[in-house]
Every structure is written in structure tokens, then in C-alpha cells.
């Protein structure tokens, strides 16, 4: 039988002639996912998976398991997600969880080693961080509506003025009615913010960061990648420099590839896939039209129709894993953008203060954990990369 204890898998060998009759009979009653306590001798055996096996001398059933709902056969996706609390035990899901864990630890180590300070930002917020249309709200005592944070960015901008290099890392929420393989309503995002970094510095930091995360998984989680049947070759190509292409050039290239994309609209998921497929490494698309991007991005002084931002697209069709930008550091321009987008300037008084009291060039970005893990694992949909995904039609388990 195959045993799992959270540290790995082990084959248990039971032979009738070496066991008391009662133990042999208990063995006969075992079903998949029964919880057991065993005694025996562990021996090296080159033929056994993992190089060892256990010769069992005694066996106690701790928790029987009649009719485990997930059998080694084809179940539909819907069924598996309804049984997510049990599906987590399967080998593929265990491997994905371990890769995610490595990515998360890699994120913390990367920033710690580079002297960034972690600043935890609020989840209940009064100021909308990204887009008004995609908010979860709740009544907040006498103060009206509170929103679940779409981003911690506005707060890490304040913290960067105090601490220089900072980041926040936590769950973020988007009431997006998207049912794509790239969207969750609750996802984890890490958001560094650096005082005095401009947009080019920002891209260099992203490059180093993504390369580090991928390298770390390749180095420490090769067993899991094997379990996932993930070909590591494309991941091994993730080296600096990443490709860089302006939004305007991306539109030209997409048109040549047959897309009906026009200048001025955002890149859709299909466009991102098509574009990213042309490159063997992650790709930066920079300086998008102002009209499709958030209010806080700095206007490009060389072309006021565009902003100093970038997306980072993962190869193999995975598309956007990072959105980043240099921030508008001019008080009056920022206020004008807030008004233009119909946002309430009162809610942003504190944010505007940052431009009033010693403003400074600064930049940052957000990397989505689930999209990054999906790409590294080669998973077709990001919902498998978080233990309990939240989607528009899913709130249980
Ligand atoms: O909306 S982003 O492009 N940018 C921000 O939120 C900025 N405030 C980040 C910053 O500059 N500090 O989202 C960033 C990333 C994006 O590239 C995805 O990887 C991920 O967050 N993201 C998502 N993942 C899963 N599901 C959804 N709905 C989602 N939305 C964004």
C-alpha cells in the first residue's frame, strides 16, 4: 500500500506469513484514504519509489474511509471543485501546493534579502485602488461603505516615503464578472514600491524577481515539477534580459499576426496569449494609452497620450503576471486624473498629501501569485493554484 504522511510517499509492504492473522485481516479491510498508524522496519530498496519501503509489522486503523468520493478515475472539473476539501489530498494537488509554498517563501526571501520592509496594508478601505466597477463593498458603521482592497498600492506608496523600499503581500479582491482561466475574485498579490525608482528601474526589478522565483522552484521543487509533468526547458530559458516592446509596437505586431486590435484599447487575454507566444522568455509591454489605465500612473512626458507603465507577460501563452508603473508624483496632474475618472477627491486627500509634502519619483508593481504559480506548474487554469478558489459561481467549500 502507498502511505502519505505530509513529508512524502512511502510504499508499505505487508506479507501474510510475517503478520499475525488479526493484522492481516485489518489490512484486508483498508480502503483508499484510511487513516492508519503503522509499526515496521524501513529498508532501502532501489526499486521502491523514493528508494525506501516499509515492511509492516503492525497496523492500527485510526479512521476508516468508506467510499472516498475521489477515485483514481476521471471525474469532471465541477465535481472535483465541489470536493476540493478532499481533492487537495491527491498527488497533483499536493505538488501544486508545494510549488505555491516555494513561490511564496521565495517572494518573502527575495525582498528580505534586498532590505525591503514588509508593510501590511488594510483589507477594508475607503479609497478605491484600481477600478470602481469591480468592488466588493460592505456597510461600515456610520462611515458609509467600506471596500475590500483591490490593491495595497496606495498605502505602500505612503510607506515608501518613510522606509524607502517596501512591499505588501496579501489577499486582494475583485468583483470581476470574468469567467476566464486567469481570474479569481480573491487572489494573492505581492506589491513592492521603491522610492526614486523610475519605470526602467521598475522593469529591471521585475526581471530579477521573476527570474529568481522561477530559478528557486527549478532548484528546490524539481520533484513536484516532475509529478506535474511540467517540462522545465521553457522555465530554464527565463533569464535576463526579458524582451521589451512598447504598447504601440505591440499593436503593430498583433495586427501583423491577424488580431483586430486597435491602438487605444487594452490588450485582451487572447492578444496577450498571441503576443507572448512569439517570445521564448517573459515579455514587457510598456507605455500603454492613458485612457485604459489606472489614475495613478505617471503621464509619459515624451508622449502624453501614454503612461509610464508596463505589464509583464509570461511565455507559453500564460499572459500577464505583473502590472506595474511609475506613479504620478505631480499633485495637480494627479488631482486632474482623479476628477477625470469620476473618483471622489475627498477619499484621496491623504494620497494627494504624498505629493504635497516632499513628493518624489517612485515606482512599483503587483505580481499575482496564482497566475505565476499556474505558469510555473504548467496548469491550464489558475483555480487549481489556490487551496480554496473564489470565483463568481463558487463560495464553497
Ligand atoms: O490590476 S493589476 O494589473 N495592478 C495592480 O493592482 C497595481 N495596483 C499593482 C501595483 O502597481 N502595485 O494587478 C496586478 C496583477 C496582475 O498582473 C495579475 O497577475 C494579478 O495581479 N491579478 C489577478 N489575478 C487573479 N485574478 C484576478 N482577477 C486578477 N486581477 C489581477
GROMACS .gro file of C-alpha atoms and ligand atoms in nm:
model
  428
    1UNK     CA    1   0.000   0.000   0.000
    2UNK     CA    2   0.104   0.362  -0.055
    3UNK     CA    3   0.135   0.579   0.253
    4UNK     CA    4   0.132   0.957   0.284
    5UNK     CA    5   0.226   1.149   0.596
    6UNK     CA    6   0.281   1.501   0.466
    7UNK     CA    7   0.656   1.459   0.431
    8UNK     CA    8   0.632   1.234   0.127
    9UNK     CA    9   0.508   0.898  -0.002
   10UNK     CA   10   0.621   0.557   0.115
   11UNK     CA   11   0.534   0.209  -0.002
   12UNK     CA   12   0.426  -0.020   0.280
   13UNK     CA   13   0.481  -0.394   0.226
   14UNK     CA   14   0.271  -0.649   0.415
   15UNK     CA   15   0.330  -1.016   0.383
   16UNK     CA   16   0.087  -1.266   0.519
   17UNK     CA   17   0.346  -1.502   0.659
   18UNK     CA   18   0.509  -1.230   0.873
   19UNK     CA   19   0.188  -1.091   1.022
   20UNK     CA   20  -0.048  -1.204   1.297
   21UNK     CA   21  -0.380  -1.317   1.150
   22UNK     CA   22  -0.572  -1.022   1.304
   23UNK     CA   23  -0.337  -0.766   1.148
   24UNK     CA   24  -0.367  -0.935   0.809
   25UNK     CA   25  -0.744  -0.919   0.836
   26UNK     CA   26  -0.735  -0.550   0.926
   27UNK     CA   27  -0.520  -0.490   0.619
   28UNK     CA   28  -0.789  -0.660   0.413
   29UNK     CA   29  -1.047  -0.401   0.525
   30UNK     CA   30  -0.840  -0.097   0.423
   31UNK     CA   31  -0.982   0.138   0.163
   32UNK     CA   32  -0.838   0.443  -0.008
   33UNK     CA   33  -0.760   0.734   0.231
   34UNK     CA   34  -0.798   0.531   0.551
   35UNK     CA   35  -0.604   0.691   0.834
   36UNK     CA   36  -0.361   0.443   0.994
   37UNK     CA   37  -0.081   0.400   1.245
   38UNK     CA   38   0.192   0.156   1.147
   39UNK     CA   39   0.491  -0.011   1.300
   40UNK     CA   40   0.760  -0.178   1.098
   41UNK     CA   41   1.108  -0.162   0.954
   42UNK     CA   42   1.210   0.087   0.689
   43UNK     CA   43   1.457  -0.056   0.436
   44UNK     CA   44   1.640   0.086   0.142
   45UNK     CA   45   1.514  -0.066  -0.181
   46UNK     CA   46   1.629   0.073  -0.513
   47UNK     CA   47   1.311  -0.049  -0.686
   48UNK     CA   48   1.077   0.137  -0.450
   49UNK     CA   49   0.961   0.487  -0.541
   50UNK     CA   50   1.174   0.720  -0.328
   51UNK     CA   51   1.431   0.446  -0.265
   52UNK     CA   52   1.277   0.306   0.055
   53UNK     CA   53   0.993   0.085   0.165
   54UNK     CA   54   0.843  -0.014   0.496
   55UNK     CA   55   0.796  -0.375   0.598
   56UNK     CA   56   0.490  -0.350   0.817
   57UNK     CA   57   0.474  -0.547   1.143
   58UNK     CA   58   0.162  -0.394   1.297
   59UNK     CA   59  -0.125  -0.185   1.173
   60UNK     CA   60  -0.395   0.008   1.354
   61UNK     CA   61  -0.690   0.173   1.181
   62UNK     CA   62  -0.740   0.525   1.321
   63UNK     CA   63  -1.010   0.645   1.084
   64UNK     CA   64  -1.190   0.424   0.838
   65UNK     CA   65  -1.281   0.565   0.500
   66UNK     CA   66  -1.579   0.409   0.331
   67UNK     CA   67  -1.646   0.526  -0.026
   68UNK     CA   68  -1.394   0.807  -0.062
   69UNK     CA   69  -1.562   1.035  -0.319
   70UNK     CA   70  -1.249   1.077  -0.532
   71UNK     CA   71  -1.134   0.760  -0.701
   72UNK     CA   72  -0.842   0.707  -0.938
   73UNK     CA   73  -1.060   0.765  -1.241
   74UNK     CA   74  -1.180   1.061  -1.448
   75UNK     CA   75  -1.408   1.298  -1.251
   76UNK     CA   76  -1.544   1.619  -1.404
   77UNK     CA   77  -1.391   1.952  -1.302
   78UNK     CA   78  -1.716   2.067  -1.144
   79UNK     CA   79  -1.729   1.757  -0.924
   80UNK     CA   80  -1.365   1.791  -0.821
   81UNK     CA   81  -1.409   2.155  -0.716
   82UNK     CA   82  -1.720   2.064  -0.516
   83UNK     CA   83  -1.495   1.815  -0.335
   84UNK     CA   84  -1.198   2.048  -0.318
   85UNK     CA   85  -1.154   1.979   0.056
   86UNK     CA   86  -1.084   1.613  -0.030
   87UNK     CA   87  -0.928   1.666  -0.372
   88UNK     CA   88  -0.643   1.856  -0.202
   89UNK     CA   89  -0.506   1.514  -0.096
   90UNK     CA   90  -0.432   1.396  -0.448
   91UNK     CA   91  -0.073   1.389  -0.570
   92UNK     CA   92  -0.112   1.659  -0.832
   93UNK     CA   93  -0.278   1.897  -0.588
   94UNK     CA   94  -0.010   1.828  -0.326
   95UNK     CA   95   0.260   1.908  -0.582
   96UNK     CA   96   0.092   2.236  -0.681
   97UNK     CA   97   0.055   2.334  -0.314
   98UNK     CA   98   0.426   2.275  -0.260
   99UNK     CA   99   0.522   2.485  -0.564
  100UNK     CA  100   0.296   2.765  -0.440
  101UNK     CA  101   0.455   2.741  -0.096
  102UNK     CA  102   0.802   2.770  -0.255
  103UNK     CA  103   0.696   3.074  -0.461
  104UNK     CA  104   0.552   3.243  -0.151
  105UNK     CA  105   0.865   3.176   0.053
  106UNK     CA  106   1.075   3.293  -0.244
  107UNK     CA  107   0.880   3.621  -0.251
  108UNK     CA  108   0.947   3.682   0.119
  109UNK     CA  109   1.316   3.588   0.094
  110UNK     CA  110   1.377   3.795  -0.220
  111UNK     CA  111   1.255   4.114  -0.059
  112UNK     CA  112   1.403   4.041   0.282
  113UNK     CA  113   1.748   3.979   0.127
  114UNK     CA  114   1.725   4.310  -0.058
  115UNK     CA  115   1.638   4.509   0.256
  116UNK     CA  116   1.275   4.579   0.168
  117UNK     CA  117   1.046   4.632   0.468
  118UNK     CA  118   0.715   4.444   0.475
  119UNK     CA  119   0.420   4.675   0.541
  120UNK     CA  120   0.080   4.514   0.592
  121UNK     CA  121  -0.188   4.722   0.425
  122UNK     CA  122  -0.560   4.729   0.515
  123UNK     CA  123  -0.815   4.499   0.358
  124UNK     CA  124  -1.105   4.727   0.450
  125UNK     CA  125  -1.051   5.051   0.261
  126UNK     CA  126  -1.229   5.378   0.185
  127UNK     CA  127  -1.036   5.473  -0.130
  128UNK     CA  128  -1.082   5.267  -0.445
  129UNK     CA  129  -0.741   5.138  -0.558
  130UNK     CA  130  -0.800   5.029  -0.917
  131UNK     CA  131  -1.143   5.023  -1.076
  132UNK     CA  132  -1.477   5.137  -0.947
  133UNK     CA  133  -1.669   4.867  -1.131
  134UNK     CA  134  -1.501   4.573  -0.961
  135UNK     CA  135  -1.554   4.632  -0.590
  136UNK     CA  136  -1.689   4.426  -0.306
  137UNK     CA  137  -1.842   4.658  -0.050
  138UNK     CA  138  -1.985   4.629   0.295
  139UNK     CA  139  -2.157   4.870   0.536
  140UNK     CA  140  -1.908   5.030   0.769
  141UNK     CA  141  -2.078   5.164   1.084
  142UNK     CA  142  -2.155   5.537   1.046
  143UNK     CA  143  -1.897   5.592   0.774
  144UNK     CA  144  -2.087   5.458   0.475
  145UNK     CA  145  -1.930   5.194   0.252
  146UNK     CA  146  -1.602   5.014   0.301
  147UNK     CA  147  -1.445   4.826   0.011
  148UNK     CA  148  -1.239   4.508   0.014
  149UNK     CA  149  -0.894   4.608  -0.110
  150UNK     CA  150  -0.822   4.559  -0.480
  151UNK     CA  151  -0.461   4.653  -0.410
  152UNK     CA  152  -0.239   4.773  -0.126
  153UNK     CA  153  -0.054   5.005  -0.360
  154UNK     CA  154  -0.178   5.343  -0.240
  155UNK     CA  155  -0.070   5.253   0.113
  156UNK     CA  156   0.273   5.120   0.020
  157UNK     CA  157   0.331   5.448  -0.165
  158UNK     CA  158   0.286   5.627   0.169
  159UNK     CA  159   0.513   5.373   0.339
  160UNK     CA  160   0.786   5.413   0.072
  161UNK     CA  161   0.823   5.777   0.179
  162UNK     CA  162   0.900   5.652   0.529
  163UNK     CA  163   1.104   5.340   0.457
  164UNK     CA  164   1.238   5.365   0.101
  165UNK     CA  165   1.193   5.007  -0.022
  166UNK     CA  166   0.874   4.839   0.095
  167UNK     CA  167   0.626   4.572  -0.007
  168UNK     CA  168   0.287   4.439   0.094
  169UNK     CA  169   0.171   4.084   0.041
  170UNK     CA  170  -0.179   3.961   0.098
  171UNK     CA  171  -0.517   3.872  -0.044
  172UNK     CA  172  -0.687   4.118  -0.279
  173UNK     CA  173  -1.042   4.121  -0.410
  174UNK     CA  174  -1.201   4.194  -0.746
  175UNK     CA  175  -1.570   4.163  -0.815
  176UNK     CA  176  -1.489   4.095  -1.179
  177UNK     CA  177  -1.757   3.910  -1.368
  178UNK     CA  178  -1.482   3.732  -1.563
  179UNK     CA  179  -1.503   3.357  -1.601
  180UNK     CA  180  -1.164   3.320  -1.766
  181UNK     CA  181  -0.885   3.083  -1.667
  182UNK     CA  182  -0.694   3.387  -1.536
  183UNK     CA  183  -0.947   3.541  -1.298
  184UNK     CA  184  -1.038   3.478  -0.938
  185UNK     CA  185  -1.244   3.710  -0.719
  186UNK     CA  186  -0.993   3.665  -0.436
  187UNK     CA  187  -0.624   3.631  -0.521
  188UNK     CA  188  -0.287   3.694  -0.360
  189UNK     CA  189  -0.069   3.976  -0.479
  190UNK     CA  190   0.277   4.097  -0.376
  191UNK     CA  191   0.335   4.467  -0.431
  192UNK     CA  192   0.681   4.624  -0.392
  193UNK     CA  193   0.716   5.002  -0.404
  194UNK     CA  194   1.052   5.177  -0.431
  195UNK     CA  195   1.136   5.542  -0.369
  196UNK     CA  196   1.337   5.700  -0.652
  197UNK     CA  197   1.289   5.410  -0.895
  198UNK     CA  198   1.168   5.518  -1.239
  199UNK     CA  199   0.984   5.298  -1.486
  200UNK     CA  200   1.306   5.140  -1.625
  201UNK     CA  201   1.436   5.060  -1.276
  202UNK     CA  202   1.096   4.911  -1.206
  203UNK     CA  203   1.122   4.672  -1.502
  204UNK     CA  204   1.473   4.569  -1.400
  205UNK     CA  205   1.348   4.480  -1.053
  206UNK     CA  206   1.063   4.274  -1.203
  207UNK     CA  207   1.311   4.092  -1.427
  208UNK     CA  208   1.535   4.000  -1.136
  209UNK     CA  209   1.234   3.898  -0.924
  210UNK     CA  210   1.066   3.672  -1.180
  211UNK     CA  211   1.396   3.510  -1.269
  212UNK     CA  212   1.463   3.446  -0.901
  213UNK     CA  213   1.122   3.288  -0.836
  214UNK     CA  214   1.143   3.057  -1.136
  215UNK     CA  215   1.504   2.962  -1.054
  216UNK     CA  216   1.410   2.886  -0.697
  217UNK     CA  217   1.133   2.643  -0.798
  218UNK     CA  218   1.359   2.474  -1.054
  219UNK     CA  219   1.625   2.431  -0.790
  220UNK     CA  220   1.412   2.318  -0.497
  221UNK     CA  221   1.094   2.169  -0.642
  222UNK     CA  222   1.208   1.955  -0.933
  223UNK     CA  223   1.028   1.650  -0.784
  224UNK     CA  224   0.700   1.842  -0.782
  225UNK     CA  225   0.752   1.966  -1.138
  226UNK     CA  226   0.811   1.603  -1.241
  227UNK     CA  227   0.490   1.496  -1.065
  228UNK     CA  228   0.311   1.768  -1.263
  229UNK     CA  229   0.475   1.650  -1.586
  230UNK     CA  230   0.598   2.006  -1.634
  231UNK     CA  231   0.871   2.033  -1.898
  232UNK     CA  232   1.135   2.251  -1.727
  233UNK     CA  233   1.304   2.362  -2.054
  234UNK     CA  234   1.094   2.678  -2.110
  235UNK     CA  235   1.145   2.772  -1.743
  236UNK     CA  236   1.521   2.730  -1.775
  237UNK     CA  237   1.516   2.995  -2.050
  238UNK     CA  238   1.384   3.258  -1.808
  239UNK     CA  239   1.696   3.476  -1.793
  240UNK     CA  240   1.763   3.848  -1.813
  241UNK     CA  241   1.717   4.045  -2.025
  242UNK     CA  242   1.347   3.988  -2.087
  243UNK     CA  243   1.210   4.120  -2.417
  244UNK     CA  244   1.080   4.478  -2.408
  245UNK     CA  245   0.830   4.619  -2.656
  246UNK     CA  246   0.625   4.938  -2.644
  247UNK     CA  247   0.246   4.914  -2.647
  248UNK     CA  248   0.238   5.086  -2.987
  249UNK     CA  249   0.481   4.832  -3.136
  250UNK     CA  250   0.281   4.552  -2.975
  251UNK     CA  251  -0.033   4.673  -3.157
  252UNK     CA  252   0.153   4.674  -3.490
  253UNK     CA  253   0.286   4.327  -3.425
  254UNK     CA  254  -0.056   4.196  -3.322
  255UNK     CA  255  -0.215   4.338  -3.639
  256UNK     CA  256   0.051   4.159  -3.843
  257UNK     CA  257  -0.042   3.840  -3.662
  258UNK     CA  258  -0.406   3.884  -3.762
  259UNK     CA  259  -0.554   4.041  -3.448
  260UNK     CA  260  -0.819   4.313  -3.489
  261UNK     CA  261  -0.663   4.506  -3.201
  262UNK     CA  262  -0.671   4.885  -3.242
  263UNK     CA  263  -0.449   5.146  -3.076
  264UNK     CA  264  -0.617   5.277  -2.764
  265UNK     CA  265  -0.778   4.962  -2.629
  266UNK     CA  266  -0.633   4.736  -2.361
  267UNK     CA  267  -0.474   4.405  -2.457
  268UNK     CA  268  -0.730   4.129  -2.412
  269UNK     CA  269  -0.641   3.782  -2.287
  270UNK     CA  270  -0.626   3.643  -2.642
  271UNK     CA  271  -0.399   3.925  -2.759
  272UNK     CA  272  -0.168   3.865  -2.464
  273UNK     CA  273  -0.154   3.495  -2.543
  274UNK     CA  274  -0.083   3.558  -2.910
  275UNK     CA  275   0.188   3.813  -2.836
  276UNK     CA  276   0.356   3.616  -2.557
  277UNK     CA  277   0.369   3.309  -2.782
  278UNK     CA  278   0.608   3.496  -3.012
  279UNK     CA  279   0.875   3.512  -2.743
  280UNK     CA  280   1.077   3.246  -2.563
  281UNK     CA  281   1.104   3.447  -2.241
  282UNK     CA  282   0.883   3.680  -2.041
  283UNK     CA  283   0.795   3.998  -2.224
  284UNK     CA  284   0.749   4.357  -2.102
  285UNK     CA  285   0.490   4.563  -2.284
  286UNK     CA  286   0.534   4.924  -2.175
  287UNK     CA  287   0.373   5.269  -2.208
  288UNK     CA  288   0.003   5.190  -2.259
  289UNK     CA  289  -0.255   5.452  -2.360
  290UNK     CA  290  -0.360   5.666  -2.066
  291UNK     CA  291  -0.726   5.600  -2.132
  292UNK     CA  292  -0.717   5.229  -2.042
  293UNK     CA  293  -0.501   5.253  -1.733
  294UNK     CA  294  -0.549   5.348  -1.367
  295UNK     CA  295  -0.550   5.710  -1.248
  296UNK     CA  296  -0.225   5.687  -1.052
  297UNK     CA  297   0.012   5.611  -1.343
  298UNK     CA  298   0.254   5.883  -1.446
  299UNK     CA  299   0.194   6.057  -1.774
  300UNK     CA  300   0.476   5.992  -2.024
  301UNK     CA  301   0.649   6.332  -2.073
  302UNK     CA  302   0.755   6.228  -2.427
  303UNK     CA  303   0.404   6.126  -2.529
  304UNK     CA  304   0.119   6.249  -2.305
  305UNK     CA  305  -0.123   6.001  -2.470
  306UNK     CA  306   0.058   5.724  -2.284
  307UNK     CA  307   0.169   5.646  -1.928
  308UNK     CA  308   0.495   5.515  -1.782
  309UNK     CA  309   0.376   5.165  -1.701
  310UNK     CA  310   0.436   4.806  -1.800
  311UNK     CA  311   0.277   4.466  -1.794
  312UNK     CA  312   0.493   4.154  -1.776
  313UNK     CA  313   0.360   3.869  -1.992
  314UNK     CA  314   0.465   3.513  -1.918
  315UNK     CA  315   0.554   3.294  -2.218
  316UNK     CA  316   0.379   2.975  -2.337
  317UNK     CA  317   0.054   3.167  -2.370
  318UNK     CA  318   0.016   3.244  -2.000
  319UNK     CA  319  -0.003   3.621  -2.042
  320UNK     CA  320   0.001   3.894  -1.779
  321UNK     CA  321   0.151   3.808  -1.442
  322UNK     CA  322   0.260   4.159  -1.340
  323UNK     CA  323   0.120   4.510  -1.375
  324UNK     CA  324   0.347   4.795  -1.271
  325UNK     CA  325   0.411   5.166  -1.318
  326UNK     CA  326   0.588   5.481  -1.222
  327UNK     CA  327   0.340   5.682  -1.016
  328UNK     CA  328   0.211   6.030  -1.091
  329UNK     CA  329   0.410   6.240  -0.845
  330UNK     CA  330   0.273   6.580  -0.950
  331UNK     CA  331  -0.011   6.695  -0.724
  332UNK     CA  332  -0.217   6.885  -0.981
  333UNK     CA  333  -0.189   6.624  -1.255
  334UNK     CA  334  -0.289   6.352  -1.012
  335UNK     CA  335  -0.589   6.551  -0.889
  336UNK     CA  336  -0.694   6.611  -1.251
  337UNK     CA  337  -0.680   6.235  -1.319
  338UNK     CA  338  -0.885   6.157  -1.008
  339UNK     CA  339  -1.154   6.402  -1.120
  340UNK     CA  340  -1.141   6.280  -1.482
  341UNK     CA  341  -1.215   5.925  -1.366
  342UNK     CA  342  -1.509   6.040  -1.156
  343UNK     CA  343  -1.345   5.942  -0.827
  344UNK     CA  344  -1.420   6.137  -0.508
  345UNK     CA  345  -1.119   6.361  -0.434
  346UNK     CA  346  -1.211   6.364  -0.063
  347UNK     CA  347  -1.135   5.991  -0.044
  348UNK     CA  348  -0.790   6.062  -0.190
  349UNK     CA  349  -0.697   6.366   0.021
  350UNK     CA  350  -0.442   6.159   0.213
  351UNK     CA  351  -0.300   6.013  -0.109
  352UNK     CA  352  -0.267   6.361  -0.261
  353UNK     CA  353  -0.082   6.471   0.055
  354UNK     CA  354   0.205   6.244  -0.050
  355UNK     CA  355   0.251   6.481  -0.349
  356UNK     CA  356   0.219   6.790  -0.129
  357UNK     CA  357   0.474   6.704   0.135
  358UNK     CA  358   0.806   6.620  -0.030
  359UNK     CA  359   0.699   6.444  -0.348
  360UNK     CA  360   0.946   6.206  -0.514
  361UNK     CA  361   0.981   5.979  -0.816
  362UNK     CA  362   0.862   5.629  -0.722
  363UNK     CA  363   0.751   5.308  -0.888
  364UNK     CA  364   0.616   4.968  -0.803
  365UNK     CA  365   0.430   4.668  -0.932
  366UNK     CA  366   0.197   4.385  -0.839
  367UNK     CA  367   0.266   4.019  -0.915
  368UNK     CA  368  -0.028   3.780  -0.898
  369UNK     CA  369   0.068   3.465  -0.709
  370UNK     CA  370  -0.188   3.233  -0.870
  371UNK     CA  371  -0.105   3.334  -1.227
  372UNK     CA  372   0.265   3.292  -1.156
  373UNK     CA  373   0.216   2.950  -0.996
  374UNK     CA  374  -0.010   2.839  -1.284
  375UNK     CA  375   0.259   2.930  -1.535
  376UNK     CA  376   0.540   2.764  -1.340
  377UNK     CA  377   0.332   2.447  -1.287
  378UNK     CA  378   0.200   2.448  -1.643
  379UNK     CA  379  -0.155   2.440  -1.500
  380UNK     CA  380  -0.427   2.520  -1.751
  381UNK     CA  381  -0.638   2.729  -1.507
  382UNK     CA  382  -0.539   2.938  -1.205
  383UNK     CA  383  -0.817   2.798  -0.985
  384UNK     CA  384  -0.603   2.489  -0.912
  385UNK     CA  385  -0.321   2.701  -0.768
  386UNK     CA  386  -0.503   2.820  -0.454
  387UNK     CA  387  -0.637   2.580  -0.192
  388UNK     CA  388  -0.993   2.717  -0.191
  389UNK     CA  389  -1.058   2.927  -0.501
  390UNK     CA  390  -1.318   3.203  -0.501
  391UNK     CA  391  -1.492   3.261  -0.833
  392UNK     CA  392  -1.820   3.425  -0.924
  393UNK     CA  393  -2.007   3.097  -0.902
  394UNK     CA  394  -1.803   2.940  -0.621
  395UNK     CA  395  -1.813   3.013  -0.246
  396UNK     CA  396  -1.797   2.653  -0.114
  397UNK     CA  397  -1.605   2.468   0.017
  398LIG     O1  398  -0.452   4.526  -1.156
  398LIG     S1  399  -0.311   4.497  -1.168
  398LIG     O2  400  -0.261   4.487  -1.302
  398LIG     N1  401  -0.223   4.608  -1.094
  398LIG     C1  402  -0.242   4.647  -0.967
  398LIG     O3  403  -0.326   4.604  -0.891
  398LIG     C2  404  -0.141   4.751  -0.917
  398LIG     N2  405  -0.203   4.825  -0.807
  398LIG     C3  406  -0.015   4.681  -0.874
  398LIG     C4  407   0.091   4.779  -0.830
  398LIG     O4  408   0.142   4.852  -0.914
  398LIG     N3  409   0.122   4.782  -0.703
  398LIG     O5  410  -0.289   4.357  -1.097
  398LIG     C5  411  -0.160   4.308  -1.080
  398LIG     C6  412  -0.153   4.158  -1.101
  398LIG     C7  413  -0.190   4.113  -1.241
  398LIG     O6  414  -0.080   4.123  -1.328
  398LIG     C8  415  -0.229   3.969  -1.217
  398LIG     O7  416  -0.115   3.887  -1.203
  398LIG     C9  417  -0.297   3.976  -1.083
  398LIG     O8  418  -0.249   4.093  -1.018
  398LIG     N4  419  -0.444   3.985  -1.098
  398LIG    C10  420  -0.527   3.881  -1.084
  398LIG     N5  421  -0.503   3.751  -1.054
  398LIG    C11  422  -0.609   3.668  -1.044
  398LIG     N6  423  -0.738   3.708  -1.059
  398LIG    C12  424  -0.766   3.838  -1.088
  398LIG     N7  425  -0.895   3.877  -1.100
  398LIG    C13  426  -0.658   3.930  -1.102
  398LIG     N8  427  -0.651   4.063  -1.128
  398LIG    C14  428  -0.519   4.094  -1.125
   0.00000   0.00000   0.00000
